[in-house]
Short mmCIF file of C-alpha atoms and ligand atoms in Angstrom, two decimals:
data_model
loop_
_atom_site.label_atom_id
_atom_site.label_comp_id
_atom_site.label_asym_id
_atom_site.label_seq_id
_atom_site.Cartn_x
_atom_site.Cartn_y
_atom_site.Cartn_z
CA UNK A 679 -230.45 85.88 79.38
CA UNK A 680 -231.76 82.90 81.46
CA UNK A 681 -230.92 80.67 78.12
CA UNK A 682 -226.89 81.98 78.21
CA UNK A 683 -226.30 81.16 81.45
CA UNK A 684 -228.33 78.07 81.38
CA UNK A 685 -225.86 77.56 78.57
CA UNK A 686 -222.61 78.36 80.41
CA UNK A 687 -223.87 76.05 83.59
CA UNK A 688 -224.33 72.89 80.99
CA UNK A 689 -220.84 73.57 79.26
CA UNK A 690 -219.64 73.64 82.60
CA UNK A 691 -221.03 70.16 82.92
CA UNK A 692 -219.69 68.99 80.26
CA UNK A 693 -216.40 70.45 80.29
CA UNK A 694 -216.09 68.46 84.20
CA UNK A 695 -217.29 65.53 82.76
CA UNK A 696 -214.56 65.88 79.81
CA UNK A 697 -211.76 66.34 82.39
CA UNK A 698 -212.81 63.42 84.13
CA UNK A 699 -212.36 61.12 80.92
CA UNK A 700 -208.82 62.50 80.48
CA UNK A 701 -206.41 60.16 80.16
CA UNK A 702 -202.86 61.91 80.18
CA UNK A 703 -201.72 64.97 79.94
CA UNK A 704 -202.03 65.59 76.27
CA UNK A 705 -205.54 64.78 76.32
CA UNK A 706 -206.15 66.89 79.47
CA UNK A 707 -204.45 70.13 77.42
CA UNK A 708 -207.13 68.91 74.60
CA UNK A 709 -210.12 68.96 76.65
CA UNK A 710 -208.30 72.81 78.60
CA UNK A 711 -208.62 74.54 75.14
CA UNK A 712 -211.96 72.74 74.24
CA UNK A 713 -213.30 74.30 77.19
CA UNK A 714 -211.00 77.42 77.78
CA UNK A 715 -208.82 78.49 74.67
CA UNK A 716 -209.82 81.47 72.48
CA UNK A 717 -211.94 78.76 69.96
CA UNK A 718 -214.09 77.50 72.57
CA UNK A 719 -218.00 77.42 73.05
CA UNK A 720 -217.10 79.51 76.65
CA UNK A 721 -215.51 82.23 74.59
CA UNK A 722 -218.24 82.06 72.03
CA UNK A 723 -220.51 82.80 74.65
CA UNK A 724 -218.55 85.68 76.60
CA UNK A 725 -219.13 87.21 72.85
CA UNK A 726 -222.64 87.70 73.39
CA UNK A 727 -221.69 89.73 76.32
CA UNK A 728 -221.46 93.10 73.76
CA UNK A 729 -225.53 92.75 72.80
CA UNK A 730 -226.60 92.75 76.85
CA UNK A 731 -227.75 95.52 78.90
CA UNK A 732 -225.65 96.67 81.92
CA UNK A 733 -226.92 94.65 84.10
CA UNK A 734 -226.92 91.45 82.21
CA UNK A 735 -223.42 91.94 81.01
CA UNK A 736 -222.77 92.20 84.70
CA UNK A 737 -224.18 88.72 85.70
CA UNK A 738 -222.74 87.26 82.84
CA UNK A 739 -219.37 88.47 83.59
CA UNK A 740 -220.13 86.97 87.18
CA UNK A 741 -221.44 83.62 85.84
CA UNK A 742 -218.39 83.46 83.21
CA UNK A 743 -215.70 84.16 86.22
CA UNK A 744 -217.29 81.32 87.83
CA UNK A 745 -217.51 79.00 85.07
CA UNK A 746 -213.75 79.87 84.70
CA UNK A 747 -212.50 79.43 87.68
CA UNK A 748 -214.38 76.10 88.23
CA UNK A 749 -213.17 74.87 85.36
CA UNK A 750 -209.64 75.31 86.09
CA UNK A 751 -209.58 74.00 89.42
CA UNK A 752 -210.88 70.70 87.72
CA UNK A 753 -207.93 70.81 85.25
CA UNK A 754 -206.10 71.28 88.60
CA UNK A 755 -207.42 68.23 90.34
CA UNK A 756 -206.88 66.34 87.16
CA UNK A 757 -203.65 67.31 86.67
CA UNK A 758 -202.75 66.34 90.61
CA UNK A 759 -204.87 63.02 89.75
CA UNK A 760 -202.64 62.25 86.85
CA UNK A 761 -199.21 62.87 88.38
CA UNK A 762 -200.35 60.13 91.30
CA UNK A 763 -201.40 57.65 88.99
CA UNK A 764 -198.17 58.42 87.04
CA UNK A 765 -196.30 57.83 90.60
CA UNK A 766 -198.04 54.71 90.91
CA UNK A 767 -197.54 52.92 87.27
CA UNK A 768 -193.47 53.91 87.99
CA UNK A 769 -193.69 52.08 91.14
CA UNK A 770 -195.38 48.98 89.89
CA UNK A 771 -193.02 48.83 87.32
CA UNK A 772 -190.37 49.09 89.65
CA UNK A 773 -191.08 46.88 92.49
CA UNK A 774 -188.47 44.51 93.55
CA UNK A 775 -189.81 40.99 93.71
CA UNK A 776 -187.46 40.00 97.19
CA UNK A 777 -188.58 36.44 96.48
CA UNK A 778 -186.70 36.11 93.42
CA UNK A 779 -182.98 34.31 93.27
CA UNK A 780 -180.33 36.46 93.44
CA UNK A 781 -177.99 36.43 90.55
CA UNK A 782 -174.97 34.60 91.07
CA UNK A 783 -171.90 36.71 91.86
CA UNK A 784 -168.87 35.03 90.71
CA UNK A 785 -166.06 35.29 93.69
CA UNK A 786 -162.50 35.16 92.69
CA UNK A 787 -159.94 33.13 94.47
CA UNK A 788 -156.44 32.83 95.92
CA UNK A 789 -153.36 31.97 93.30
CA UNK A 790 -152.84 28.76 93.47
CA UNK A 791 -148.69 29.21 93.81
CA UNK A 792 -150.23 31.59 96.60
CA UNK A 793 -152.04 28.99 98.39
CA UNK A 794 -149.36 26.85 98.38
CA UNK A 795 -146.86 29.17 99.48
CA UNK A 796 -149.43 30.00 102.18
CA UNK A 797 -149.55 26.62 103.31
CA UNK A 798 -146.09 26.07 103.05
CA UNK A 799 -144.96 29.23 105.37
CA UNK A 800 -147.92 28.14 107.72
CA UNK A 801 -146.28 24.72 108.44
CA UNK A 802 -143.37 26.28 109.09
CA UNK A 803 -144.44 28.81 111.04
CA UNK A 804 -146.37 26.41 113.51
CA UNK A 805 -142.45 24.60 113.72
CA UNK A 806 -140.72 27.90 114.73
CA UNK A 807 -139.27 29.24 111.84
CA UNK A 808 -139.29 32.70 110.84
CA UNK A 809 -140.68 34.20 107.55
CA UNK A 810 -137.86 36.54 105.92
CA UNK A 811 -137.89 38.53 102.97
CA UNK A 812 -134.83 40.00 100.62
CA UNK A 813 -135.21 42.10 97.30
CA UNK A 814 -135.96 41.02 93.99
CA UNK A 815 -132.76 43.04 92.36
CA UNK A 816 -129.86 41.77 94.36
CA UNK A 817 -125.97 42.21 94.90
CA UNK A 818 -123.95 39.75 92.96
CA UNK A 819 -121.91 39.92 96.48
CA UNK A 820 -124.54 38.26 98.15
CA UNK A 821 -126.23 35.99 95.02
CA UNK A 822 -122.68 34.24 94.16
CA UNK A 823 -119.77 35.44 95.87
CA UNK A 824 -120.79 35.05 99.95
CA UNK A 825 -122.26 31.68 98.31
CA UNK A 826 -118.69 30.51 97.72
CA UNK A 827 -119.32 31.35 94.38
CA UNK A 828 -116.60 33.85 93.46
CA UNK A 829 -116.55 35.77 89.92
CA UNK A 830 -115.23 33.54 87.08
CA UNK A 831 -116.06 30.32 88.86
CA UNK A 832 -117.46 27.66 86.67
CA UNK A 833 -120.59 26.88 88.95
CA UNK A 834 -121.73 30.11 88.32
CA UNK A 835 -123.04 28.64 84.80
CA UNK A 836 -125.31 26.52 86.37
CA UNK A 837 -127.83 29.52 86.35
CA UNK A 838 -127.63 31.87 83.38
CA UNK A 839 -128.06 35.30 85.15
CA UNK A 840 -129.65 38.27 83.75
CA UNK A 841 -126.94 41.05 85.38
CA UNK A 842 -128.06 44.68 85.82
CA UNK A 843 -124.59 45.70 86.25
CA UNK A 844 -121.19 44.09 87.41
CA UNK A 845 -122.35 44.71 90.97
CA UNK A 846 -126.02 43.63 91.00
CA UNK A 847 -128.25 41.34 89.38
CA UNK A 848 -131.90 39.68 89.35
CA UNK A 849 -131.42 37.18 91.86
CA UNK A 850 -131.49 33.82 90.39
CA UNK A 851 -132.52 32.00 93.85
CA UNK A 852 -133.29 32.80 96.90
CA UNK A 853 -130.29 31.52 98.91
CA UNK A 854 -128.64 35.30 98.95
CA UNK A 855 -131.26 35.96 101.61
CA UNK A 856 -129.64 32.96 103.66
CA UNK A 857 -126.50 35.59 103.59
CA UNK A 858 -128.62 38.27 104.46
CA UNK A 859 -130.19 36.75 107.49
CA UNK A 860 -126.79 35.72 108.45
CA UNK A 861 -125.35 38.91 108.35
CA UNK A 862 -128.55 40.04 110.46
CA UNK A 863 -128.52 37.35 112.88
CA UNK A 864 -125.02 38.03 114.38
CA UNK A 865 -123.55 34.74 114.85
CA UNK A 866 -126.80 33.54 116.91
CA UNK A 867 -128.48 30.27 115.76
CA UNK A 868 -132.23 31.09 113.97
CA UNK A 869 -134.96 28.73 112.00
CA UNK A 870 -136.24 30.84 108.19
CA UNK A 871 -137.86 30.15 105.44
CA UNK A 872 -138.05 32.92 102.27
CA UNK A 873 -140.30 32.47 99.99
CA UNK A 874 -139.70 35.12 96.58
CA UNK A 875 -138.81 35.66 92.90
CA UNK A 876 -136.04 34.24 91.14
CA UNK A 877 -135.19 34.86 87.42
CA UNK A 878 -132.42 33.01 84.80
CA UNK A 879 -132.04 33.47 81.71
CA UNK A 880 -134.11 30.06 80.91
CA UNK A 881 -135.89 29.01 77.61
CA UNK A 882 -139.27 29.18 78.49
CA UNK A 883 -140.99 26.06 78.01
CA UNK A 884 -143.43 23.49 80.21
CA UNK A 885 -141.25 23.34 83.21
CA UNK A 886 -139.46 26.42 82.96
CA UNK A 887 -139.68 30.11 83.27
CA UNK A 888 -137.80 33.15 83.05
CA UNK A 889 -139.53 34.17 86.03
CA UNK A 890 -140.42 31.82 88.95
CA UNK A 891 -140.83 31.09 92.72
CA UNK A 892 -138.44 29.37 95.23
CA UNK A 893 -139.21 28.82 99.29
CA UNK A 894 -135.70 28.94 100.87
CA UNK A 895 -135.55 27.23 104.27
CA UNK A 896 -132.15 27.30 106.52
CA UNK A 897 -131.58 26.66 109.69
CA UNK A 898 -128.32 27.28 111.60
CA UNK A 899 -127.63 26.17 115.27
CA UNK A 900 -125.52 23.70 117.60
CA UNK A 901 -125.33 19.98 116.24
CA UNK A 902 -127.39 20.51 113.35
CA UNK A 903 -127.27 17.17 110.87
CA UNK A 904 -128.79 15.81 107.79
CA UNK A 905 -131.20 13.64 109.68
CA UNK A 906 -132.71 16.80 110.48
CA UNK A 907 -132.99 18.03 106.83
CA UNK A 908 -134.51 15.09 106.36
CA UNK A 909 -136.92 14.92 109.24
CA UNK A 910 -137.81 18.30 108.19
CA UNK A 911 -138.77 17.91 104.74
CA UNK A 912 -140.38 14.80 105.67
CA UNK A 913 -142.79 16.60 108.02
CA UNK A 914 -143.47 19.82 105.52
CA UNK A 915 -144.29 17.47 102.66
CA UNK A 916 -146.43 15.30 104.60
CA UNK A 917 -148.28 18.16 106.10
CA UNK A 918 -148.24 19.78 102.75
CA UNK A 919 -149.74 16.73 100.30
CA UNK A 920 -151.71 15.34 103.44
CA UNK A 921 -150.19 11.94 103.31
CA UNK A 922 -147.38 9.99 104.59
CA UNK A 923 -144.28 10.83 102.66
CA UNK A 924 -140.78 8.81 102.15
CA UNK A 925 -137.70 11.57 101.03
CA UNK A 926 -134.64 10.23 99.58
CA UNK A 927 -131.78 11.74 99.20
CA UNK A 928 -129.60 11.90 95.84
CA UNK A 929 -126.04 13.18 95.72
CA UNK A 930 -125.29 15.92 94.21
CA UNK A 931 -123.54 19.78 93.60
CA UNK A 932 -124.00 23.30 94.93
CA UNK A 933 -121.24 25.21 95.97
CA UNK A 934 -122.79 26.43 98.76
CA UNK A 935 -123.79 23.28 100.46
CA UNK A 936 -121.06 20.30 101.59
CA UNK A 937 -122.92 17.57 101.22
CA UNK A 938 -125.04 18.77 98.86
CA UNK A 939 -128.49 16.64 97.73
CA UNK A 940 -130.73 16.45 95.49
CA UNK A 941 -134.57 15.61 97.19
CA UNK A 942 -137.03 13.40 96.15
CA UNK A 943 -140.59 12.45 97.53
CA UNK A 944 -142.30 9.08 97.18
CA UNK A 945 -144.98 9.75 94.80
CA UNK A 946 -148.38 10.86 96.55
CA UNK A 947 -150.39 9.40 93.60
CA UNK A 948 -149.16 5.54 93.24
CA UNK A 949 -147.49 5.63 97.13
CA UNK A 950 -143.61 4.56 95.25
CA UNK A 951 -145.05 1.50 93.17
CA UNK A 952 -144.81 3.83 89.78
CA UNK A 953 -147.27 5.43 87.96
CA UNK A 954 -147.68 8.03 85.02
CA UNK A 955 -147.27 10.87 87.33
CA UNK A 956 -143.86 10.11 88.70
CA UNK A 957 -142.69 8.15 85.48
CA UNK A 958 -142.63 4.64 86.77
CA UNK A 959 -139.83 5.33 89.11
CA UNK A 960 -142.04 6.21 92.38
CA UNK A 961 -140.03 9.04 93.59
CA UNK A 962 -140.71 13.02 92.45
CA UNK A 963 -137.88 15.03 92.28
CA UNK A 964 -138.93 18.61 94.46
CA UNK A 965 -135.59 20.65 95.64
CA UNK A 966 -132.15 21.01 96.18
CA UNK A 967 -130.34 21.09 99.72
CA UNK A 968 -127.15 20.20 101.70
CA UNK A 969 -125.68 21.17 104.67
CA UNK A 970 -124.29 24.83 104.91
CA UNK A 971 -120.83 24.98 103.85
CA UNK A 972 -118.11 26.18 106.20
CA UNK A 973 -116.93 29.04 103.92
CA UNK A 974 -120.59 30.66 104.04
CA UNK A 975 -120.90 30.66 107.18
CA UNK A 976 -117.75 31.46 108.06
CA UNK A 977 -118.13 34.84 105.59
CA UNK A 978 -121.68 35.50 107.10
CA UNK A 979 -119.49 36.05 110.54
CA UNK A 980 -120.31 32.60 111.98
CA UNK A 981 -118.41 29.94 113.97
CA UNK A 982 -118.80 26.94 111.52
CA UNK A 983 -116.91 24.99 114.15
CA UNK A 984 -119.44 26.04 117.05
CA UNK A 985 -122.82 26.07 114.52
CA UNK A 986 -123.95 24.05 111.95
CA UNK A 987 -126.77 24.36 109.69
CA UNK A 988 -128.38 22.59 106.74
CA UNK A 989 -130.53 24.80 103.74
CA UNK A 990 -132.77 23.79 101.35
CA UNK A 991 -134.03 25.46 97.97
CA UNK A 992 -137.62 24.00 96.56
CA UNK A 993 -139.47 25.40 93.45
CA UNK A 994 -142.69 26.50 94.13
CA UNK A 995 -143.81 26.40 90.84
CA UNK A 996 -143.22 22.50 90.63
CA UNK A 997 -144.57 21.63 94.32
CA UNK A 998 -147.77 23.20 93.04
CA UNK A 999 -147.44 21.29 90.26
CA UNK A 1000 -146.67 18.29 91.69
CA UNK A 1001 -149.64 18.53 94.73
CA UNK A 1002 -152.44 19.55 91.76
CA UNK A 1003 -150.97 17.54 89.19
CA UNK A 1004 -150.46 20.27 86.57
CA UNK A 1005 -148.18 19.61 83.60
CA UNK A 1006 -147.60 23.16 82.15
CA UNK A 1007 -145.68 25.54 84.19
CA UNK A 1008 -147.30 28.51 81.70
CA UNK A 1009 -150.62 27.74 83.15
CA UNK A 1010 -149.75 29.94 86.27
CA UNK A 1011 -148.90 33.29 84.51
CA UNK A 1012 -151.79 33.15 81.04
CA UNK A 1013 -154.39 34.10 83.54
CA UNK A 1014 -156.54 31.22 81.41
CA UNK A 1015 -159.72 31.60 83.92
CA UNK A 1016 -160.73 28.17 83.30
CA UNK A 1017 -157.81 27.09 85.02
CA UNK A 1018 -157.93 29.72 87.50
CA UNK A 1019 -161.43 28.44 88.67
CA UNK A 1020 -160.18 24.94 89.47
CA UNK A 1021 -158.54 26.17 92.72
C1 LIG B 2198 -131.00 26.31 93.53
O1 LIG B 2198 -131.52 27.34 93.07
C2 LIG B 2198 -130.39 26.34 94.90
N1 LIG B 2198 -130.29 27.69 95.38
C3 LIG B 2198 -131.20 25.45 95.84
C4 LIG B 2198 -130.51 25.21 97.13
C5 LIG B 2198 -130.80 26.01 98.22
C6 LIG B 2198 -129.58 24.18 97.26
C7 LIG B 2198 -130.17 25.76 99.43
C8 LIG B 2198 -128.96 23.96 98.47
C9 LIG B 2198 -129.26 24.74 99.52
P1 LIG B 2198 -131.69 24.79 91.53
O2 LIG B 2198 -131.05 25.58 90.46
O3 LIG B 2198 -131.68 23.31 91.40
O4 LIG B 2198 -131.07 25.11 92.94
O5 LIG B 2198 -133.20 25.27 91.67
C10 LIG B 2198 -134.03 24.81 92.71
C11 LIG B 2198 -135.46 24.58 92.20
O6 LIG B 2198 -135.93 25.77 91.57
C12 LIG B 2198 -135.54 23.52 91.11
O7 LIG B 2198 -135.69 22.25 91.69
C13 LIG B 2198 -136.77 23.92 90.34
O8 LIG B 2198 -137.91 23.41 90.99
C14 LIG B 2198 -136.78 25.41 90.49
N2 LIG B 2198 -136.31 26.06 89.25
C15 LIG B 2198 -135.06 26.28 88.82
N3 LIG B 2198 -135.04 26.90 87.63
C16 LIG B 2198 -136.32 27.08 87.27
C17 LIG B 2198 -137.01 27.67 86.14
N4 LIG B 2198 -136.35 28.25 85.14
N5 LIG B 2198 -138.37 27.67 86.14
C18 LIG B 2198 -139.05 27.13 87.16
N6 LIG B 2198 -138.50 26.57 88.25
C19 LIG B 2198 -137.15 26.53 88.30
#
């Protein structure tokens, strides 16, 4: 009897010192049947329990219990031991060195006809004018007609006009919203600028688009001249490209406008002595303007006798182009990132 249970108390041994080896938890269920499972030495030795008196069967039921429930409370610590050292490898892989660089994030920027319309409407702003706004699909009443443009007159070929209906249109400039704010204003003198959409039915190519952007500035109050057109635009552009500009003006035609001009600026690159960028002449050609014809204003409900007022019409499109010194006009609508990222 003393040799079984001398037996049991050494497989006991061993079976703790088997656990302790364990690795992971495959090897731990290895070593738990070794040691426990209906094919191990403990079982084998619970089967001599049948050739024992009463008695002995009764220690050796005693010293088997034990041995069993010994045994299983080291699988138990090892099992514990393994899930904490499982914790611990998943948190050395995962450690965050707070040292290392940061990856770069790449930040995305403002339009460049944006930031130049920005610029343009602050300038203007910090003179007193007001920002105003008019829709995108617009009444041919207030695109042509209150323009001194009535239907069938020959000017209105100068911009091919994609019509909706009769009655309404894509605006091809902005000047309708000089009616509108007329109309608003009620006779009373006022500073605006509108920057917005205007489409014609253009060929597409590098200085053209179906689609494109005009800033429409007009201002309407007593003993308004073209000196102040042209001290205007001189201060905008030389606030705008950051250097003293010369503006000349060049005769020219829009019905809405008597005198009407055409507006160049010396070139920012070469100063007026020529250069590739303005073609040798020194001067860029920007916008059209004029002072407000007596008809519009007189439609619009105002005095033209008591208020005069001069207007002005500039692509944005080509002042971008001219300030950054971009040559395709396509560049601003591919959404080419290289190009983007320049700005
Ligand atoms: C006009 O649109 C007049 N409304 C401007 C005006 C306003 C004159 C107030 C007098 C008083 P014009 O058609 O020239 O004028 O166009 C003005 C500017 O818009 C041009 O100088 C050009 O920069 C731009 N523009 C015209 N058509 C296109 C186009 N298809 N693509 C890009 N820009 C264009």
């Amino acid at each position: 009897m003393e040799k079984i249970l001398k037996e049991l108390e050494n497989l006991q041994e061993e079976a703790k010192l088997a656990i302790g080896k364990a690795k992971s938890d495959v090897e731990l269920n290895d070593v738990k049947a070794q040691y426990l499972g209906k094919k191990s030495k403990y079982q084998e030795v619970m089967q001599l329990m049948r050739g024992l008196s009463v008695d002995d069967k009764k220690k050796l039921g005693m010293a088997g219990n034990d041995y069993k429930m010994k045994v299983e409370a080291e699988v138990e610590k090892k099992v514990l031991e393994l899930e904490k050292q499982k914790i611990k490898e998943k948190l050395a892989k995962e450690t965050i060195d707070v040292t290392l660089p940061a990856p770069k994030l790449s930040k995305g920027s403002i339009h460049p006809l944006m930031q130049v319309k920005e610029e343009f409407e602050d300038i203007c702003i910090e003179m007193g004018y007001e920002v105003e706004e008019g829709p995108d699909v617009e009444w041919d009443k207030y695109n042509f007609e209150m323009l001194n443009v009535p239907k069938d007159h020959p000017a209105r070929d100068m911009q091919d006009t994609f019509y909706i209906t009769s009655e309404t249109l894509l605006r091809s400039h902005t000047s309708p919203v000089q009616v509108r704010t007329m109309l608003k204003k009620k006779g009373k003198p006022f500073k605006i600028i509108c920057p917005g959409a205007a489409y014609r039915r253009d060929n597409d190519d590098a200085t053209h688009s179906h689609q494109f952007s005009q800033i429409e500035g007009l201002v309407v109050g007593k003993d308004i001249t073209m000196a102040d057109l042209k001290g205007t635009l001189t201060t905008i552009f030389t606030k705008l490209f950051g250097k003293e500009m010369n503006i000349r003006f060049r005769p020219s035609f829009f019905p809405f406008t008597e005198p009407s001009v055409e507006v160049d600026v010396s070139c920012y690159k070469c100063g007026g002595k020529g250069c590739p960028l303005c073609k040798h002449t020194g001067w860029i050609e920007l916008l059209g303007a004029g002072m407000v014809h007596p008809n519009v204003s007189e439609m619009a409900g105002y005095d033209s006798k008591k208020y005069t007022g001069f207007a002005f019409g500039v692509g944005l499109e080509r002042l971008t182009m001219v300030k950054y010194q971009i040559d395709d006009i396509r560049e601003f609508y591919t959404n080419n990132l290289k190009f983007m990222r320049q700005f």
